CSV table of C-alpha atoms in Angstrom, one decimal:
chain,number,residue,atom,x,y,z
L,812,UNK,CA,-18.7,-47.1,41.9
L,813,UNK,CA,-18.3,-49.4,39.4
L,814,UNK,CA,-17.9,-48.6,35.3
L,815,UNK,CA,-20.4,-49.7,33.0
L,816,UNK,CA,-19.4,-51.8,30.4
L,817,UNK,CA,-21.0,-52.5,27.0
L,818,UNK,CA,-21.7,-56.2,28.0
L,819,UNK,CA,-24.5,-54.5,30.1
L,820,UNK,CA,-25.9,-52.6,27.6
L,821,UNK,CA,-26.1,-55.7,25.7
L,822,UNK,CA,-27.7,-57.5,28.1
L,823,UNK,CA,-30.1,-55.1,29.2
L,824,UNK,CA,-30.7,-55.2,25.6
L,825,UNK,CA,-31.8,-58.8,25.6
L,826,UNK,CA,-29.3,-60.1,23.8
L,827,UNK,CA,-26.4,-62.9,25.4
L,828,UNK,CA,-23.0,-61.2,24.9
L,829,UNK,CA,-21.7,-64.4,24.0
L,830,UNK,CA,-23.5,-64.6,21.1
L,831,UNK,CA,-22.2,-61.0,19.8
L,832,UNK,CA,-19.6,-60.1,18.0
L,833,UNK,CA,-17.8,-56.7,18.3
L,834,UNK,CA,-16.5,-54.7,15.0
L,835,UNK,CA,-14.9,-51.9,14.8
L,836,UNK,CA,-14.0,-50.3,11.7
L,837,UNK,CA,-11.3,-47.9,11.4
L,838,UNK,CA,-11.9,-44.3,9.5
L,839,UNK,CA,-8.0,-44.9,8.9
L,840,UNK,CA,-8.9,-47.9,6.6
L,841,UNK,CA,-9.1,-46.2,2.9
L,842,UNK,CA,-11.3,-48.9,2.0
L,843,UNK,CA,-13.9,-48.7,4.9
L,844,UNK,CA,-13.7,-44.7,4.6
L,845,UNK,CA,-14.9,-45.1,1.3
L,846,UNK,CA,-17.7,-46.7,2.1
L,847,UNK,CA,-18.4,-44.4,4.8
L,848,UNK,CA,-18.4,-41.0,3.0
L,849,UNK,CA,-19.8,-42.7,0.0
L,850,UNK,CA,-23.2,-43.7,2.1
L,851,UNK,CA,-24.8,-45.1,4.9
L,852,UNK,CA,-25.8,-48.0,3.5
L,853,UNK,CA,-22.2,-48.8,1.9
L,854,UNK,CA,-21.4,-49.5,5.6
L,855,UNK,CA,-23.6,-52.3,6.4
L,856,UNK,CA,-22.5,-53.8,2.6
L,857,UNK,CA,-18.5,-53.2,3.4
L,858,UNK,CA,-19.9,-55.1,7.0
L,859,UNK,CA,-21.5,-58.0,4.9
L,860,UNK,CA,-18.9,-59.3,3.1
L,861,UNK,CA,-16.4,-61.2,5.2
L,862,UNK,CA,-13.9,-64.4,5.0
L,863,UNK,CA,-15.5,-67.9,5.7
L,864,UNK,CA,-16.6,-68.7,8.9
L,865,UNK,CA,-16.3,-65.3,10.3
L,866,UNK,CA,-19.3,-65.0,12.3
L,867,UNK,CA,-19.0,-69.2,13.9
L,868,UNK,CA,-20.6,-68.7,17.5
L,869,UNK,CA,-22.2,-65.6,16.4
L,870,UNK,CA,-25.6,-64.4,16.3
L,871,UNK,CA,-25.0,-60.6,16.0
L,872,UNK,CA,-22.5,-58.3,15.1
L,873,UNK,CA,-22.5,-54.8,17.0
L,874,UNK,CA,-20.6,-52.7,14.9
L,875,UNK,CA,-18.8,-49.3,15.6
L,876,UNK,CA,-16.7,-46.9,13.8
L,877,UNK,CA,-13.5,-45.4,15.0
L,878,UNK,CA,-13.3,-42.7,17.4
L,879,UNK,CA,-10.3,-40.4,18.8
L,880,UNK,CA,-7.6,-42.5,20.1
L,881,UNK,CA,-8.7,-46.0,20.6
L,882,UNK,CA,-12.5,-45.2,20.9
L,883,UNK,CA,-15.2,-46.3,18.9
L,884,UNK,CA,-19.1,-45.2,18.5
L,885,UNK,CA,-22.1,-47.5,17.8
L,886,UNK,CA,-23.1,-47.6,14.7
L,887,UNK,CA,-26.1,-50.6,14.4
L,888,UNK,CA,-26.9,-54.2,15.7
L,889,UNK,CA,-27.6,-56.7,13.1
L,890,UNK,CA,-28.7,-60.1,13.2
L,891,UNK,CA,-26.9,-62.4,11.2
L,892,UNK,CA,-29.2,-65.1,9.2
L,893,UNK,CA,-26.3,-66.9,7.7
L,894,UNK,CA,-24.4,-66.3,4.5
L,895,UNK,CA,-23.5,-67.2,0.6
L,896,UNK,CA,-20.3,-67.2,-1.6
L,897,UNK,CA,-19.7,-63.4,-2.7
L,898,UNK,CA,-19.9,-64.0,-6.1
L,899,UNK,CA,-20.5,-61.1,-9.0
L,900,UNK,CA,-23.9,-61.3,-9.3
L,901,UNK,CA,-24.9,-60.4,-5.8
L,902,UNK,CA,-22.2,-56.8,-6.2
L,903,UNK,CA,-24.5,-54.0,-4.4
L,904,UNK,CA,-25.1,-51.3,-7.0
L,905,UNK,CA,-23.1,-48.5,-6.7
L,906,UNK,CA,-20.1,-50.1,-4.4
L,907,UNK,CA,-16.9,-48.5,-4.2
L,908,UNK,CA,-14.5,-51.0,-3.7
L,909,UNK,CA,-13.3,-53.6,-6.6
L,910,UNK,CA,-12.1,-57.1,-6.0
L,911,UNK,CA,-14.8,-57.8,-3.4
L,912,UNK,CA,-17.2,-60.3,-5.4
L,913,UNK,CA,-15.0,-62.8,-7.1
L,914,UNK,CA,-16.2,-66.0,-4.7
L,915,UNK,CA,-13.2,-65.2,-2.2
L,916,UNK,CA,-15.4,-63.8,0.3
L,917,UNK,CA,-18.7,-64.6,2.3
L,918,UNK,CA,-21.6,-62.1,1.5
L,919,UNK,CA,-23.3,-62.1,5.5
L,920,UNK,CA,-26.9,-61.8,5.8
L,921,UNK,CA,-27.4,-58.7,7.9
L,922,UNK,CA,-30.3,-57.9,9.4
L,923,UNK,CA,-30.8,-54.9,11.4
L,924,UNK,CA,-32.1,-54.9,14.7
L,925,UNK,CA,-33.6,-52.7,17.1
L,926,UNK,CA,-32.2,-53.9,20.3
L,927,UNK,CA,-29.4,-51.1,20.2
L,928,UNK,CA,-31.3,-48.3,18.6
L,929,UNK,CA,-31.4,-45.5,20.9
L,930,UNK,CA,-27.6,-46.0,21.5
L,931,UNK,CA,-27.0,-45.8,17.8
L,932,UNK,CA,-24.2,-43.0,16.8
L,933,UNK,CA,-24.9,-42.2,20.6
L,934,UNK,CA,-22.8,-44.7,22.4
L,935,UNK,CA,-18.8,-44.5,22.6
L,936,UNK,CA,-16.8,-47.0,24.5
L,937,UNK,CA,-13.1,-47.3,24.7
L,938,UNK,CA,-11.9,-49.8,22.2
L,939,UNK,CA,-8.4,-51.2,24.5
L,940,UNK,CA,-4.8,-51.2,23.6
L,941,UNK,CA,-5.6,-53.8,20.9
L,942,UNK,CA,-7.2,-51.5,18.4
L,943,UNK,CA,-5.7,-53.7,15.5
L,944,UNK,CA,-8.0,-57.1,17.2
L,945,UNK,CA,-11.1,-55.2,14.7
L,946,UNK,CA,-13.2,-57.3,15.9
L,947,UNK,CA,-13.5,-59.3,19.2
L,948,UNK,CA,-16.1,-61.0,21.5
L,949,UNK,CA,-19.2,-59.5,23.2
L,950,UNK,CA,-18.1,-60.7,26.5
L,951,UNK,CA,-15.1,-58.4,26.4
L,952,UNK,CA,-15.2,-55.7,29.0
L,953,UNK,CA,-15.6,-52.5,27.5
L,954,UNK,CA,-15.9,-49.4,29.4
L,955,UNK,CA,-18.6,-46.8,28.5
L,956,UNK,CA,-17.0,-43.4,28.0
L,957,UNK,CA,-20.0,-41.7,26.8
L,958,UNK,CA,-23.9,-41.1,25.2
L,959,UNK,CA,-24.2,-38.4,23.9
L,960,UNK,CA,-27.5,-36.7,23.5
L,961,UNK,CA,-29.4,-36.7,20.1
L,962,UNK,CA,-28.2,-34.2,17.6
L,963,UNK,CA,-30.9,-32.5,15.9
L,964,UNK,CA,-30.3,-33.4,11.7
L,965,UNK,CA,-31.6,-30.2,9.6
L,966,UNK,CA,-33.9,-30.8,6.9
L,967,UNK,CA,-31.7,-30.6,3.5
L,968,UNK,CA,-34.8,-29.0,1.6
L,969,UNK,CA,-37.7,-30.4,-0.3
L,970,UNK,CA,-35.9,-30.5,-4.0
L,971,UNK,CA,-32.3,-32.1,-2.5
L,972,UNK,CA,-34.0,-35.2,-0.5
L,973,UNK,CA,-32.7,-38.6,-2.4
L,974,UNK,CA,-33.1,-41.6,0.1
L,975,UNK,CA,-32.5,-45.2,0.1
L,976,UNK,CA,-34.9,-47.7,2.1
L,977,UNK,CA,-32.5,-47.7,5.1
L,978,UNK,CA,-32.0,-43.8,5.4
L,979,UNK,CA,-35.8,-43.0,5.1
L,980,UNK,CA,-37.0,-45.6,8.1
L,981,UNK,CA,-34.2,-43.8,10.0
L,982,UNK,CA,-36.0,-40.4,9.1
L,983,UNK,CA,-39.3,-41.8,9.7
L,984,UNK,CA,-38.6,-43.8,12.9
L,985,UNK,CA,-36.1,-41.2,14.8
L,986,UNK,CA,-38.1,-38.2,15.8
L,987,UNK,CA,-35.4,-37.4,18.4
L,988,UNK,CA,-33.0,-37.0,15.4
L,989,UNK,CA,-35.2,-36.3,12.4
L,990,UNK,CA,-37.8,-34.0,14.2
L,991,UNK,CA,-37.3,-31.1,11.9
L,992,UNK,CA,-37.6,-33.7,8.7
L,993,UNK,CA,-40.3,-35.3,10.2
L,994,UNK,CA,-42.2,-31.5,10.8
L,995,UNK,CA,-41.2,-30.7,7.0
L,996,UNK,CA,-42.6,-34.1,5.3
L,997,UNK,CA,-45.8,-34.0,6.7
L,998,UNK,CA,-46.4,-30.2,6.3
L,999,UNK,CA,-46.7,-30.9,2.3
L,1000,UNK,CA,-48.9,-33.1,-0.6
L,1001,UNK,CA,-46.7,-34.4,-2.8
L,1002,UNK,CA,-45.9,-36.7,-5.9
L,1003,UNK,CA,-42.8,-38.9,-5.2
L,1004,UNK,CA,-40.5,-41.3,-7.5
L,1005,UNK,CA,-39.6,-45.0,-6.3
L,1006,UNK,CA,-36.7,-46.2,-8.1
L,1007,UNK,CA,-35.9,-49.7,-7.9
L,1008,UNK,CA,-31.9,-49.2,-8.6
L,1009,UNK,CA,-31.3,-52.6,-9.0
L,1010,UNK,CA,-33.8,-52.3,-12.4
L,1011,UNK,CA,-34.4,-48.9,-12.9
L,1012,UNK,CA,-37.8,-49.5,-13.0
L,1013,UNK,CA,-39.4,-46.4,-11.7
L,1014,UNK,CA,-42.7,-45.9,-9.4
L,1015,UNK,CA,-45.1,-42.5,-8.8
L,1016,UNK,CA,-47.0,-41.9,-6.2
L,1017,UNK,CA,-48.7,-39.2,-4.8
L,1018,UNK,CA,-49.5,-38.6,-0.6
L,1019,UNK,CA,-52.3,-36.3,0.9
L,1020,UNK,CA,-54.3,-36.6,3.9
L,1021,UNK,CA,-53.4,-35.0,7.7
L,1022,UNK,CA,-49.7,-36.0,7.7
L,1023,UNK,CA,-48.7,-35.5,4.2
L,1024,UNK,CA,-45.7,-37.0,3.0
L,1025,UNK,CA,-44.5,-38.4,6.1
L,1026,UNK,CA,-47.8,-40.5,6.7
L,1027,UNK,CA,-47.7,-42.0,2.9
L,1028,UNK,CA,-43.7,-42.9,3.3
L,1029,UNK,CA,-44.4,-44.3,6.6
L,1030,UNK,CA,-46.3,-47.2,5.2
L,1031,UNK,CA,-43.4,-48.2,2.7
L,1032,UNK,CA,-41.1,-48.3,6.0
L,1033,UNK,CA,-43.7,-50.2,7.4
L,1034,UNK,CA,-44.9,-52.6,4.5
L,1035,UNK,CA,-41.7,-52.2,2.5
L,1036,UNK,CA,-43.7,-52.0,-0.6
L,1037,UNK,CA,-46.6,-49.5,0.7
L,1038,UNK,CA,-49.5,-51.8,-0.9
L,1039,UNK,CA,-48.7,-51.2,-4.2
L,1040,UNK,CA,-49.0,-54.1,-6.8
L,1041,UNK,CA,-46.5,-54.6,-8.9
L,1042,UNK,CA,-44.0,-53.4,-6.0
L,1043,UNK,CA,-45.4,-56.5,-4.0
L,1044,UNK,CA,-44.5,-58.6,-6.9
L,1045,UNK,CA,-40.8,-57.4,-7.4
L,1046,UNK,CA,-40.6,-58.0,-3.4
L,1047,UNK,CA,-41.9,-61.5,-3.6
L,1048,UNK,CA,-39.8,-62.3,-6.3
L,1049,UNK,CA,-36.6,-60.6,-4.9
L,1050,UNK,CA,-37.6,-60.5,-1.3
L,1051,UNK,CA,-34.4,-58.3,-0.2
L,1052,UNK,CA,-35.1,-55.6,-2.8
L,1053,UNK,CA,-36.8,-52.9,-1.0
L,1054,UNK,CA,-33.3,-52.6,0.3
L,1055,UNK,CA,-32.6,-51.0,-3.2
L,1056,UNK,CA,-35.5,-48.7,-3.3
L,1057,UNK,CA,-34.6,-44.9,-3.5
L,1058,UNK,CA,-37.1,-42.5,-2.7
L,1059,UNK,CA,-37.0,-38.7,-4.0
L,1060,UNK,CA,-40.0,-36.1,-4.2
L,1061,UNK,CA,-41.1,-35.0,-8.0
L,1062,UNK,CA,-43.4,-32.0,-6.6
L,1063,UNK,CA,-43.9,-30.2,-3.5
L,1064,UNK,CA,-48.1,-29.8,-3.9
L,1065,UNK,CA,-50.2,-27.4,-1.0
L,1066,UNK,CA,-52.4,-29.0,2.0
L,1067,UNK,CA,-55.0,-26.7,0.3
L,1068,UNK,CA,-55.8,-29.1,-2.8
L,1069,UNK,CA,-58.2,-31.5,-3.4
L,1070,UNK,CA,-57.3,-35.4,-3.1
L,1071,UNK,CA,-58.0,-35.4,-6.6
L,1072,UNK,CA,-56.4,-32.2,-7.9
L,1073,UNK,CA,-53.1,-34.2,-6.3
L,1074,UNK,CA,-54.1,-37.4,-8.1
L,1075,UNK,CA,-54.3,-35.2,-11.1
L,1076,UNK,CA,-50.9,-34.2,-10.8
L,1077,UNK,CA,-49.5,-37.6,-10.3
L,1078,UNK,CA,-51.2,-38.4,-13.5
L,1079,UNK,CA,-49.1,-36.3,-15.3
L,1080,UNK,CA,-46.2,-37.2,-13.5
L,1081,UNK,CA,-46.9,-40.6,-14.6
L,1082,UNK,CA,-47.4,-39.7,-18.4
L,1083,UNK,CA,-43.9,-37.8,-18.5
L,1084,UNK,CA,-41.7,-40.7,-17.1
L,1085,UNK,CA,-44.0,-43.5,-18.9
L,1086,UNK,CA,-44.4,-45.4,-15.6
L,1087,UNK,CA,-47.4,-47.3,-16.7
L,1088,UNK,CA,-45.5,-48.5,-19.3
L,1089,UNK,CA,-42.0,-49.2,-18.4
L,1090,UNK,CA,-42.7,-48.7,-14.3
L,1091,UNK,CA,-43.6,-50.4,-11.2
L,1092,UNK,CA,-46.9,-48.4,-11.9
L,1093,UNK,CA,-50.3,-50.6,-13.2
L,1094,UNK,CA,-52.4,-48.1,-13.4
């Protein structure tokens, strides 16, 4: 019987191994481990920012962090759609490593992809003796040790949930994973705060209706800026910003209320942070 290698996956996948570029990011790298405790998202920005011409021949980037020995789990797929000089101005908010942005580097375009996604954290495959080549070519064979079956996340609590763009489509699009998150968001009402980080402009919203929370976050994951106004304008003028959006819930309201006892309280909500005024909110 022959071993399955991750060339297969890929092509089964759709995508040309060829044309994909294997990373693999060490947890022995203090650099790279700060970016990975810090937050998700720090990985895919610690991924973007490479020397010239890094990804010449490429059109994706698989990338996986290191396991035990010489193994390594998926982490995403991404798409690259080329890349600009890493200059200050483009430094993510909130990155923890210095000397990154001073025009030495590229800053990659990264777009995640789908194509992978239910092998995501899942899949481990055995790196090879050359652990220190980090990164190497899609056509490489490499054997598939494992995928492991879903793990179950908990849900953290209604008052402790702070999410950026990327975490909350995971929540919302992963019900293997997130099933007990999902069960908890869409239980509730609500009034939730937007923050643009990049600005600190802030947003209110409110969610009712038969899935609650989950249904009204779903179309921000869907429409990046969930129909709202002035959040269509910050997106058409900074069309990479929803990336930067941080989501968080203000108050936990009953199914039992009225849609406009909840619109009531997101009034309020709206009076106390001044988000009319100084907000993403126009009315």
């Amino acid at each position: 019987m022959s071993l399955l290698h991750f060339s297969d996956i890929l092509e089964k996948a759709g995508l040309d191994p060829a044309k994909v570029k294997l990373i693999r990011h060490s947890l022995g790298d203090k650099d790279f481990s700060k970016c990975y405790y810090s937050e998700p998202q720090m990985v895919w920005e610690y991924t973007r920012i490479q020397k010239p011409g890094f990804s010449k021949g490429y059109d994706y980037w698989c990338v996986f962090v290191s396991g035990e020995g010489t193994t390594a789990r998926l982490f995403a797929c991404y798409k690259v759609n080329g890349a600009v000089s890493a200059t200050p101005d483009l430094e993510p908010v909130g990155f923890p490593l210095e000397g990154r942005f001073e025009g030495k580097y590229d800053y990659f375009d990264l777009e995640p992809v789908d194509n992978l996604k239910e092998y995501e954290h899942r899949l481990v495959i055995e790196w090879g003796r050359a652990a220190l080549s980090w990164h190497q070519k899609g056509t490489t064979e490499k054997d598939i040790l494992a995928i492991d079956s879903p793990v179950k996340k908990p849900f953290i609590g209604y008052d402790k949930v702070v999410l950026t763009y990327a975490e909350l489509k995971e929540v919302v699009e992963n019900r293997d994973v997130y099933e007990l998150w999902q069960a908890a968001l869409s239980a509730v009402n609500a009034v939730y705060l937007i923050v643009d980080t990049k600005s600190g402009q802030q947003y209110v919203g409110s969610a009712y209706g038969k899935d609650g929370l989950l249904g009204r976050w779903r179309i921000y994951v869907d429409s990046l800026h969930g129909h709202n106004k002035l959040m269509k304008e910050v997106i058409c003028a900074h069309p990479d910003r929803y990336k930067f959006f941080q989501f968080s819930i203000l108050q936990i309201l009953p199914k039992t209320l009225t849609d406009d006892e909840v619109i009531h309280t997101e009034s309020l909500w709206k009076e106390k942070l001044q988000s009319i005024r100084f907000g993403m909110n126009d009315n």
